[in-house]
Coordinates of C-alpha atoms (C1' of nucleotides) in Angstrom, one line a residue:
Chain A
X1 CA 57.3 69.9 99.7
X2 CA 55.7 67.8 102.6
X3 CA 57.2 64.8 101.5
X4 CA 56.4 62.9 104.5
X5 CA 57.9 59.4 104.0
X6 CA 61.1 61.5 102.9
X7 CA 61.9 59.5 100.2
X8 CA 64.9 61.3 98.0
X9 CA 64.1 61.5 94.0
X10 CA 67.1 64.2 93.5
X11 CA 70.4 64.2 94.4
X12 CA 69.9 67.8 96.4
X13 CA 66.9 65.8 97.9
X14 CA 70.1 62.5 99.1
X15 CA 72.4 65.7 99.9
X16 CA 69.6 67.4 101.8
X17 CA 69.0 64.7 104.0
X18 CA 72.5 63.5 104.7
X19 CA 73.4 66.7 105.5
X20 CA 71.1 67.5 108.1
X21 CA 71.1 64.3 109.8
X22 CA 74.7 64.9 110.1
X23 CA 74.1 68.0 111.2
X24 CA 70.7 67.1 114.1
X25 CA 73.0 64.5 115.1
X26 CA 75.7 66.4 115.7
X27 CA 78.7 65.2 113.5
X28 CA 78.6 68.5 112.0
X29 CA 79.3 70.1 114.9
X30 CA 76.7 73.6 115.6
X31 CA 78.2 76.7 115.3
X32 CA 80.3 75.2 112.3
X33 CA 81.1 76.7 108.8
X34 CA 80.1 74.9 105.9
X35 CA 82.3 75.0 103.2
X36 CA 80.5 74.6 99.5
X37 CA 83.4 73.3 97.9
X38 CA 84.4 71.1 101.1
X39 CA 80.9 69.9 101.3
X40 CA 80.9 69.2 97.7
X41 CA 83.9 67.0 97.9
X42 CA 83.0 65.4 100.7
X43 CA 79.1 64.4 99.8
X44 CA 80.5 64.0 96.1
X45 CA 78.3 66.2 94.5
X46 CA 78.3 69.6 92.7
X47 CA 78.3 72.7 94.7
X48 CA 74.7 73.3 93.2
X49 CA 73.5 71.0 94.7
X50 CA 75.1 71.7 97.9
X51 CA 73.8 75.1 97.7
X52 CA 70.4 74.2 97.2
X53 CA 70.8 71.6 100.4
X54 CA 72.4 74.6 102.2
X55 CA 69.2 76.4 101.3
X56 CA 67.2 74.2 102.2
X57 CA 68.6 73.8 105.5
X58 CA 68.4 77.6 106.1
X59 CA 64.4 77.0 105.9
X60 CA 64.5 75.1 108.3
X61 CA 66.5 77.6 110.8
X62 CA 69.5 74.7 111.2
X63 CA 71.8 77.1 109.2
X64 CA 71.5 80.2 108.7
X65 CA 73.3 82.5 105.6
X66 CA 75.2 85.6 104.9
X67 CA 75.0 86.7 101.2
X68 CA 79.3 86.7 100.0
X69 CA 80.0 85.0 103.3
X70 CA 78.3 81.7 103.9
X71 CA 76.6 79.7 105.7
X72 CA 77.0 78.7 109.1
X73 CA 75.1 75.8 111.8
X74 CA 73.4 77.4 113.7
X75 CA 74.6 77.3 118.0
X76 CA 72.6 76.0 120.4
X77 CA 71.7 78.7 123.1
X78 CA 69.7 78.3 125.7
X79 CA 67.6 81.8 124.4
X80 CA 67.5 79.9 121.3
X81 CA 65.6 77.0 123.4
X82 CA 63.4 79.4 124.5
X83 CA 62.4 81.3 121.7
X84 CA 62.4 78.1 119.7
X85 CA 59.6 75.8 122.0
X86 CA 57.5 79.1 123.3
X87 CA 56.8 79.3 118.9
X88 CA 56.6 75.1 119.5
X89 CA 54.4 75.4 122.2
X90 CA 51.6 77.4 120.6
X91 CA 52.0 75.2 117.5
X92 CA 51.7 71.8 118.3
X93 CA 48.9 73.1 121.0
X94 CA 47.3 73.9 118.2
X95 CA 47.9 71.3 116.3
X96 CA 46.2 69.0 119.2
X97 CA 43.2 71.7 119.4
X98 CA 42.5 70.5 116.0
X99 CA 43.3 67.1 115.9
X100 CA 40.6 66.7 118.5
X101 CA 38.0 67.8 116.1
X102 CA 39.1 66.7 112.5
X103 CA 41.2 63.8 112.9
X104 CA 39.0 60.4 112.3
X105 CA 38.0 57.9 114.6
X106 CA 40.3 55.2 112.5
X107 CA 43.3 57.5 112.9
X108 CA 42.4 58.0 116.2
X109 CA 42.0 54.3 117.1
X110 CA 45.6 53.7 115.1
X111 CA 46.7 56.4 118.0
X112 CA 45.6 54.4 120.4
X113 CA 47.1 51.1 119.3
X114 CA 50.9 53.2 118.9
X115 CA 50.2 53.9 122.4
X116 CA 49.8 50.6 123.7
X117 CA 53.0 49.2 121.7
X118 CA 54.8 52.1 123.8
X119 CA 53.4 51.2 126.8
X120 CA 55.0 47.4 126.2
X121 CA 58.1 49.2 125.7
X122 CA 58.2 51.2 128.5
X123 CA 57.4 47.9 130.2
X124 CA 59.6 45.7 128.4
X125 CA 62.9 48.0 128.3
X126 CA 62.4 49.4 131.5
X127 CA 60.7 53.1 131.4
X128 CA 63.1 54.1 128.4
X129 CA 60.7 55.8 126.5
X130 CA 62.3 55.8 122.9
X131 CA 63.0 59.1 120.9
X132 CA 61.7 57.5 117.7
X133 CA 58.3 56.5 119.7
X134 CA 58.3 60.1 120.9
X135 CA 58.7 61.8 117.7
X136 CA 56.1 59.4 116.1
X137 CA 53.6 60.5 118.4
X138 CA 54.0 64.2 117.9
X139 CA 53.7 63.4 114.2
X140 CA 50.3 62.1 114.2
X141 CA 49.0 64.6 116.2
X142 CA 50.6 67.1 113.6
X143 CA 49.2 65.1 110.5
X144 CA 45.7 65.2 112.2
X145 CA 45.4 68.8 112.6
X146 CA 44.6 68.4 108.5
X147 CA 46.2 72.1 108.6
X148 CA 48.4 72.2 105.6
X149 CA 50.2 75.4 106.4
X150 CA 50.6 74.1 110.1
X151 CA 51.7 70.5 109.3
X152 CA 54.4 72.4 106.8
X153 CA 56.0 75.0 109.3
X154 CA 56.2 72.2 111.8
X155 CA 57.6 69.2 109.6
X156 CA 59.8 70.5 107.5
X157 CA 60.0 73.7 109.6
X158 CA 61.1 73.4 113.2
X159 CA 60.8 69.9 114.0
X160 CA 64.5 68.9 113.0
X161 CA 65.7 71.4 115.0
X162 CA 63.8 70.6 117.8
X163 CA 65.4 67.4 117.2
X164 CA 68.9 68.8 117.2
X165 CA 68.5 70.1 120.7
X166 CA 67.0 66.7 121.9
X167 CA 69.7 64.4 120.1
X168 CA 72.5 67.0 121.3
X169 CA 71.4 68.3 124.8
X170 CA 70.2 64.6 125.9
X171 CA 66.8 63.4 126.2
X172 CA 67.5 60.5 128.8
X173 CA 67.1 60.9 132.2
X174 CA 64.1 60.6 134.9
X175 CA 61.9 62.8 132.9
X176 CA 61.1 60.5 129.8
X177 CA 59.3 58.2 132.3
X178 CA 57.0 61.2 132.7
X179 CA 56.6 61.8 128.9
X180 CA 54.4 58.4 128.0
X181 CA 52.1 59.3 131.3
X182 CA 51.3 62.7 129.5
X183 CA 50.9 61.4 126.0
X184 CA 48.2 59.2 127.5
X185 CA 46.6 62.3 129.2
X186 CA 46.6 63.8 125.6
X187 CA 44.9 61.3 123.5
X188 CA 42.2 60.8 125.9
X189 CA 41.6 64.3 125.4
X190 CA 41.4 63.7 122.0
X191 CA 39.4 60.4 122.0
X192 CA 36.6 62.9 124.0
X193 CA 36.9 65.6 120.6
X194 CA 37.8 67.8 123.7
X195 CA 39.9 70.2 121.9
X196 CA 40.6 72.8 124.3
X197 CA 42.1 70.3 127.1
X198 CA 43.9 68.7 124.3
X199 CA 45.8 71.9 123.8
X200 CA 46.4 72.1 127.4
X201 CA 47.5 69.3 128.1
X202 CA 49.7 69.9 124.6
X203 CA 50.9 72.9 125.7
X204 CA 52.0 71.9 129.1
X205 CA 53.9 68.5 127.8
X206 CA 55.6 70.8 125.5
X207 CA 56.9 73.1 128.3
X208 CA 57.7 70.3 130.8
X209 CA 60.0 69.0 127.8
X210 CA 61.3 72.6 127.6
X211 CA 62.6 72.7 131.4
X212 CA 63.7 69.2 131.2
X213 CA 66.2 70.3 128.2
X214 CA 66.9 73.4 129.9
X215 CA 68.2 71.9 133.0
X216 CA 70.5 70.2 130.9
X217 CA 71.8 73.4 128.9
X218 CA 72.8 75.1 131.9
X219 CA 73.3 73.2 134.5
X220 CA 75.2 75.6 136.3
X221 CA 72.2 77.5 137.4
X222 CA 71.1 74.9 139.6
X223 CA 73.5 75.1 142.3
Chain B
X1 CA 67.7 85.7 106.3
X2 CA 65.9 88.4 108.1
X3 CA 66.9 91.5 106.4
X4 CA 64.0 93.8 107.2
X5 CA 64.9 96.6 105.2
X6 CA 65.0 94.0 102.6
X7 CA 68.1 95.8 100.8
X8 CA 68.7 93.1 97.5
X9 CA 72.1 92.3 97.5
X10 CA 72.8 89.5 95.3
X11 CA 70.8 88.9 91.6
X12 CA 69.1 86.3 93.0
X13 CA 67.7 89.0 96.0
X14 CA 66.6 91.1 93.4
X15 CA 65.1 88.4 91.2
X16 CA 63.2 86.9 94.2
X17 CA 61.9 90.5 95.5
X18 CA 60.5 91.1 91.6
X19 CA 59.1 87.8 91.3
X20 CA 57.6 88.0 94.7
X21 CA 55.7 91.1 94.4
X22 CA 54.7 90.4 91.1
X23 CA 52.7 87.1 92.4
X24 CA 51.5 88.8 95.0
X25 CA 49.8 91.3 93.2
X26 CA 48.8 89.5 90.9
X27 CA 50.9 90.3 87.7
X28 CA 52.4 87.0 88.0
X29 CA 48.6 84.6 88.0
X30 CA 47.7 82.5 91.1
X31 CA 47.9 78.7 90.1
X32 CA 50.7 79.6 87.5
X33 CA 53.4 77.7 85.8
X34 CA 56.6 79.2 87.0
X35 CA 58.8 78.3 83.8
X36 CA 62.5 78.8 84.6
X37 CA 64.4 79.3 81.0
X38 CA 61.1 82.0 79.7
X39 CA 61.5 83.7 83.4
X40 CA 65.4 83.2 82.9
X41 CA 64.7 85.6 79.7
X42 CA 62.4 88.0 81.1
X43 CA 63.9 88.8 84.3
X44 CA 67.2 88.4 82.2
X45 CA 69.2 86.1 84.7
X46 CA 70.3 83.1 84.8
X47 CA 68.6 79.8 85.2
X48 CA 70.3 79.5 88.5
X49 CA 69.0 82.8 90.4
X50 CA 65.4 81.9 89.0
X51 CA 66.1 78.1 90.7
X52 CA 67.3 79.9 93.8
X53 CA 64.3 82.7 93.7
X54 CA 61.9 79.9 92.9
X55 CA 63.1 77.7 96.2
X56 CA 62.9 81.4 98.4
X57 CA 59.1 81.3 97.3
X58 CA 58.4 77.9 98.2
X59 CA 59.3 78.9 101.7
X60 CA 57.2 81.5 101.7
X61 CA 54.4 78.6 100.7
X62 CA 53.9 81.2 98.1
X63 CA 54.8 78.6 94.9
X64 CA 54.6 74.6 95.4
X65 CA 57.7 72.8 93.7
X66 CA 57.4 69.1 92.4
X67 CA 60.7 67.0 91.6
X68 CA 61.3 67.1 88.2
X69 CA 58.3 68.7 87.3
X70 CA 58.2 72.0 88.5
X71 CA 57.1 74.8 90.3
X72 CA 53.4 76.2 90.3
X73 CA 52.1 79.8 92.2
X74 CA 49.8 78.5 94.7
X75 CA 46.3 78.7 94.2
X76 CA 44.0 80.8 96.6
X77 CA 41.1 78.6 98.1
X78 CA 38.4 79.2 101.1
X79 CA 40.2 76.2 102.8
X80 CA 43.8 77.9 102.1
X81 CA 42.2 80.8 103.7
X82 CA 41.1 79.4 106.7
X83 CA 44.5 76.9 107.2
X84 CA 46.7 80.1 106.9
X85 CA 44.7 82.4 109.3
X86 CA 44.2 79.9 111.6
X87 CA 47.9 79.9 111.5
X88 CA 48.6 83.4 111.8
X89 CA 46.2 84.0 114.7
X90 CA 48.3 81.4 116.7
X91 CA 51.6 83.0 115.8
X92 CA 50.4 86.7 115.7
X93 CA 48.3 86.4 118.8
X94 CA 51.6 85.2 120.9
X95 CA 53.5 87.7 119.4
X96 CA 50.9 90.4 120.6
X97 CA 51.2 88.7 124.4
X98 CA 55.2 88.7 124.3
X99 CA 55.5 92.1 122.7
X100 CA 53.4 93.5 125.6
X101 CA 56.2 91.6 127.7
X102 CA 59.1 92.6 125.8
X103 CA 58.7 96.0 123.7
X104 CA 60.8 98.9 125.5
X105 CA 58.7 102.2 126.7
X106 CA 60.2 103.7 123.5
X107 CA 59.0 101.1 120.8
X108 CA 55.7 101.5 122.6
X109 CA 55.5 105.3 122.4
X110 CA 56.7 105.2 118.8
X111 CA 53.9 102.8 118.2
X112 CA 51.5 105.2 119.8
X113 CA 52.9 107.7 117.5
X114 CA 51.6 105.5 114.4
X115 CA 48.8 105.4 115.0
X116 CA 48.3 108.8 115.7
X117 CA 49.6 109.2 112.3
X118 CA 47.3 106.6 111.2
X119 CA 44.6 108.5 113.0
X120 CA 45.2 111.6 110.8
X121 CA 45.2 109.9 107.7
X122 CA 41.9 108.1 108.7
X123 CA 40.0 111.4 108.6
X124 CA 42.0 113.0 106.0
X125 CA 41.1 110.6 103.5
X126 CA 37.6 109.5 105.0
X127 CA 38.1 106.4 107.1
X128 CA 40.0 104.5 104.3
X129 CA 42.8 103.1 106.3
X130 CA 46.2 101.9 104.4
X131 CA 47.4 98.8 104.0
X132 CA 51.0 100.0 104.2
X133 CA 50.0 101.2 107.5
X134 CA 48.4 98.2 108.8
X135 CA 51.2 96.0 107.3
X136 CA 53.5 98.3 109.2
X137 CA 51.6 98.0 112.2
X138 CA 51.4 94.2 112.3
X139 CA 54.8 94.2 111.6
X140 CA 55.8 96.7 114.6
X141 CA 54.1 94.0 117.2
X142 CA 56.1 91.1 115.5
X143 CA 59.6 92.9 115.7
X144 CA 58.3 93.7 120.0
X145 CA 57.8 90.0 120.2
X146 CA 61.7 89.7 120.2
X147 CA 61.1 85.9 119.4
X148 CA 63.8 85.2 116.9
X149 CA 61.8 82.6 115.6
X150 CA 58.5 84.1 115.3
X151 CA 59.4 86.9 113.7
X152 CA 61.5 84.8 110.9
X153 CA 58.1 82.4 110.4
X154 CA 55.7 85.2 110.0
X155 CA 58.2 87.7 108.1
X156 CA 59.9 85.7 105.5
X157 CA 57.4 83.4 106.3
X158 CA 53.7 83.4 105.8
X159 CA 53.1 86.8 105.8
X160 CA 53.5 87.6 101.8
X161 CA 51.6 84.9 101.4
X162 CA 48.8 87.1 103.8
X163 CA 49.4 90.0 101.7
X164 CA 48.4 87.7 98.3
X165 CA 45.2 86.9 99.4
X166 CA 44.7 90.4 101.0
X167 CA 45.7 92.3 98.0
X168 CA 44.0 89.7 95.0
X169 CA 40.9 89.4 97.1
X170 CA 40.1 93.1 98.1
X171 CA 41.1 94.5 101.3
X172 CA 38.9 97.4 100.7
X173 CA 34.7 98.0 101.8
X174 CA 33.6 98.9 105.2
X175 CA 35.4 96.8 107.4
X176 CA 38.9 99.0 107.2
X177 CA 37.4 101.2 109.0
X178 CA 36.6 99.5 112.0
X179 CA 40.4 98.1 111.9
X180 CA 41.8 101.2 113.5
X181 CA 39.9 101.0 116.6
X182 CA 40.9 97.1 117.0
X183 CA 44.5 98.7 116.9
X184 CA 44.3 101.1 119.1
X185 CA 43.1 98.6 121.9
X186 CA 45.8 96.3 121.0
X187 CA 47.9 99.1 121.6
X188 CA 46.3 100.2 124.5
X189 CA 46.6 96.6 126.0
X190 CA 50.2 96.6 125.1
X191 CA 50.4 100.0 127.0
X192 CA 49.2 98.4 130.2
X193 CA 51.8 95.4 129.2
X194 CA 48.6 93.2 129.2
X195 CA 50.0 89.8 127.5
X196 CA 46.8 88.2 128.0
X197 CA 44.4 91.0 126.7
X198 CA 46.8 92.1 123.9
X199 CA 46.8 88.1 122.9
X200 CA 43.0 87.7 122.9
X201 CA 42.4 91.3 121.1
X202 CA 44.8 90.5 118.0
X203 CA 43.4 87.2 117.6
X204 CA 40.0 88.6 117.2
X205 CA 41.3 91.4 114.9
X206 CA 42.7 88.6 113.1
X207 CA 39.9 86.1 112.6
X208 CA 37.5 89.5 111.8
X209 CA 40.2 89.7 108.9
X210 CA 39.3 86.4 108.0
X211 CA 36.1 86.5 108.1
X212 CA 35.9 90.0 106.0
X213 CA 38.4 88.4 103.3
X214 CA 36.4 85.1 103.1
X215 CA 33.1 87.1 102.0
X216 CA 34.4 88.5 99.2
X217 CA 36.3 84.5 98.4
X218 CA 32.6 83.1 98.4
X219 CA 30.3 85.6 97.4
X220 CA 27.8 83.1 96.3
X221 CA 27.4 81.2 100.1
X222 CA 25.8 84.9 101.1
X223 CA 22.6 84.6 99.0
Chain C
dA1 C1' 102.5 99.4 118.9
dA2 C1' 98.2 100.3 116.5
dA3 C1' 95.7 101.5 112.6
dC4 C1' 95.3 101.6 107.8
dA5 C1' 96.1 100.5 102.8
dT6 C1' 97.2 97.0 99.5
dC7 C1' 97.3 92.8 97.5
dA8 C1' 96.8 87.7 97.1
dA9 C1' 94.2 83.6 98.2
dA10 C1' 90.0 81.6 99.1
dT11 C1' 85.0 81.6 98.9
dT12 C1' 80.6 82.7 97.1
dG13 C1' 77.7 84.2 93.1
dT14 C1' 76.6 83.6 88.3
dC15 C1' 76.6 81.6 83.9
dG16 C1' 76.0 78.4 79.8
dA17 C1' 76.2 73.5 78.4
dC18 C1' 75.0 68.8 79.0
dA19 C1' 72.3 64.8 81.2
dA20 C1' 68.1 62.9 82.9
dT21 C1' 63.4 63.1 83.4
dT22 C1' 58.8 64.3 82.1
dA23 C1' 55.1 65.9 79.0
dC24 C1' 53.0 66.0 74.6
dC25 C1' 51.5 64.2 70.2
dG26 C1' 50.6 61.0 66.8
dC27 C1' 49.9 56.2 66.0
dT28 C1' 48.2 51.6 66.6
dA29 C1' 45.3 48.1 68.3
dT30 C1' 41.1 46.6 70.4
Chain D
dA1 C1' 36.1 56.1 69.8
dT2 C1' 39.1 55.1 73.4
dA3 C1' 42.9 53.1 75.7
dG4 C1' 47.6 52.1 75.4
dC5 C1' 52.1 52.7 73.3
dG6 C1' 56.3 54.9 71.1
dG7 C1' 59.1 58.7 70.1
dT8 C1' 60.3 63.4 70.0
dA9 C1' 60.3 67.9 72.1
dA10 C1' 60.5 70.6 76.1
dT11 C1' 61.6 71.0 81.0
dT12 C1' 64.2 70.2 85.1
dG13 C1' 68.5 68.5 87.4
dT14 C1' 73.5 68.6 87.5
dC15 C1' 78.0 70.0 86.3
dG16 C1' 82.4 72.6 85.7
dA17 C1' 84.3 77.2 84.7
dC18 C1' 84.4 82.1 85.2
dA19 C1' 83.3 86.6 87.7
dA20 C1' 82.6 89.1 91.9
dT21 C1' 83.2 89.6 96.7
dT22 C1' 85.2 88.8 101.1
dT23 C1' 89.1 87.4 104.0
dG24 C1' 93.6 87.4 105.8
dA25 C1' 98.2 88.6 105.6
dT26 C1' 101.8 91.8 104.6
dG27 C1' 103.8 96.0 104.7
dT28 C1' 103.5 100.9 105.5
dT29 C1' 102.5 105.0 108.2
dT30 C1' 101.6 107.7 112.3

DNA sequence: AAACATCAAATTGTCGACAATTACCGCTAT
DNA sequence: ATAGCGGTAATTGTCGACAATTTGATGTTT
C-alpha cells in the first residue's frame, strides 16, 4: 500500500484503478450497482479480481458493501460533503502543521518552484487554475507531513473521493481564481516553519473549497 | 462496513474477526509472515477468505501487503507510535467537539451513566480501571460525533490497531487511574455542549496515552 | 386489493486447481 | 571467501465451477 506513483503490477491492481477512475469521473454513475459478473465481463477479468477491486474501493469509502447483496457507488449528498471535508479539514490541517516542521528545505524550495509554474499558468490560461495543479499541491503538503498513517488515510483513503465530488459537482467557476492566492498564503507559512498558521490557513482553504462545492450541490438554497 | 455489533456473517467475517484479535493480542507475532495456504489450514477455510481477511487487515494498517510477495503483521515502533496517536488525537479530538454538538440529552445521560458504572468498579477493584470500559467509552464519543466518516476511519479503521499497541505494550501501572477523571471532564464538557473544551480535554487525555504507552516502548531512554 | 407463502432466477460466497512470480539453495567463477 | 548465476521449490495471483443466499415474480389466501 502507498504506492504513490500508482503503478499497476497485478491485474486487481489495472482493475482497481480503471474502476475507480471510471467511477471519480463519473462514467460509473454514483448511486450505481456494481455487478461482479458484469464487471468482470466488461473489464475482462475474473470476478476475483473484481472483488478484490470492489474491496478495495470500499476502503476507500467510493462503494460501500452489503454481505449476500453487493456493492453499491456510493451517492453524493450534500451531508456526505459535509461529513466528508469537516474529517478533510482536520487532516490536511494537520498535515500542513507538520509539513512546516519536518518537510526539508529542498522539498520545500521544489514547493516553491510548482508554485511559480502555476502562477505562469494562471497567467498564461487566464486564472484557470488546473485540477491536476491543485491536487499536486495538496499532495506534497501530504507527503511532507512524513506521517505514515496520515499520508495513508488521506491518499489512498479519502482523497479520490474528495476527487469524485470535485470532478462531479464542478470545480470551475470564480472561485479557483481564489484557490492559487491561498496556496501562496500557505507555503509562506511553511517557508517560516510556522506550523500553526500553516494549519490555519489549511484549514480555512479547505473550508472555502467546501462552500464553493456546496453552492453547487444545492443551488436551490440560494434563492 | 460499519457493523458495530460486529455480528460475522460470512466465513470471511469470521476468519478476519479471529485473525484480528489474535494479532492484536499478540497470539498471532507483530512483524509476522501472514502465510495464506498454512492459515488456509489452521483456520480451515479457503485460500480466498484468508486473501479477503488479509486485505480487511491491511485497512486496518494492522498487516502491510507487498505484490506478489506477501503480507507481513506490522511491526510496533516508537515512531509508529507517535505517527498513529498523532493521528488519533486529530480525529478523536474533533469527534469529542462534534459529539458535544451532536449527541442527544439521552446519549449524554447514558454516558453519565457509564461512568458511574465505571466509577463503581474503580473502587470496587482499587482504582484499576478497564480497558473494555475505556474502549467503550472512546467508542460512545465517536458514535455522538455522527460523522459518517469519522466514525468508519477510527472504527474499522485505526483503532484495533490502538488496541495492539495498548494491549502488547501494557496498558496497566499507575496512569489508569488518573484516566477516569480525564473522562469525566470530557464528559462534563460534553454536558455543557462545550465543543471547544471537550476537543482540547480528549486531545490531552490522548497524547497522556501516548506518552504513558511510549515509556514502557523505550524503557531504556528513562535512565 | 393487500399480504403472505412458494418457487425460480440471479447474485454473491466459497472452493480447489492451475499459472505466474518470487525466494531459496547449491554451484560456479573470480 | 564472496559475488553472481541457474534451477527448483514454495508462495502468490488468477481462473472457472459449485454452494449458499437473496431477489423478484407468481399464485394463493384473507
Amino acid at each position: 500500500m502507498l504506492n504513490l506513483t500508482e503503478q499497476p503490477i497485478t491485474a486487481a491492481d489495472k482493475t482497481f484503478f480503471q474502476l475507480r477512475k471510471d467511477i471519480v469521473e463519473g462514467v460509473v454513475l454514483a448511486g450505481s450497482k456494481l455487478s461482479e459478473t458484469e464487471l468482470s465481463t466488461k473489464y475482462s477479468v475474473s470476478r476475483a479480481v473484481i472483488r478484490e477491486a470492489i474491496n478495495r474501493l470500499a476502503t476507500c469509502h467510493i462503494v460501500e458493501r452489503k454481505a449476500n447483496v453487493g456493492a453499491r457507488v456510493v451517492s453524493l449528498s450534500p451531508e456526505g460533503l459535509v461529513d466528508l471535508y469537516q474529517v478533510r479539514e482536520s487532516l490536511e490541517g494537520m498535515a500542513a502543521r507538520l509539513a512546516a516542521q519536518n518537510m526539508t528545505d529542498a522539498e520545500i524550495a521544489d514547493l516553491n518552484t510548482l508554485l511559480n509554474v502555476h502562477s505562469q499558468d494562471v497567467k498564461n490560461h487566464g486564472s484557470y487554475y488546473q485540477e491536476a495543479g491543485d491536487v499536486d499541491f495538496h499532495y506534497r503538503i501530504i507527503l511532507g507531513s512524513k506521517n505514515n498513517h496520515l499520508i495513508a488515510m488521506l491518499v489512498n483513503g479519502i482523497y479520490h473521493l474528495v476527487r469524485m465530488y470535485r470532478v462531479q459537482l464542478g470545480m470551475s467557476g470564480p472561485r479557483v481564481s481564489t484557490a492559487f492566492e491561498e496556496h501562496k498564503h500557505i507555503v509562506q507559512a511553511i517557508c517560516n516553519r510556522d506550523g500553526e498558521l500553516a494549519e490555519m490557513l489549511m484549514r480555512r482553504h479547505i473550508l472555502y473549497s467546501k462552500n464553493n462545492i456546496q453552492r453547487k450541490l444545492a443551488p436551490q438554497l440560494e434563492a
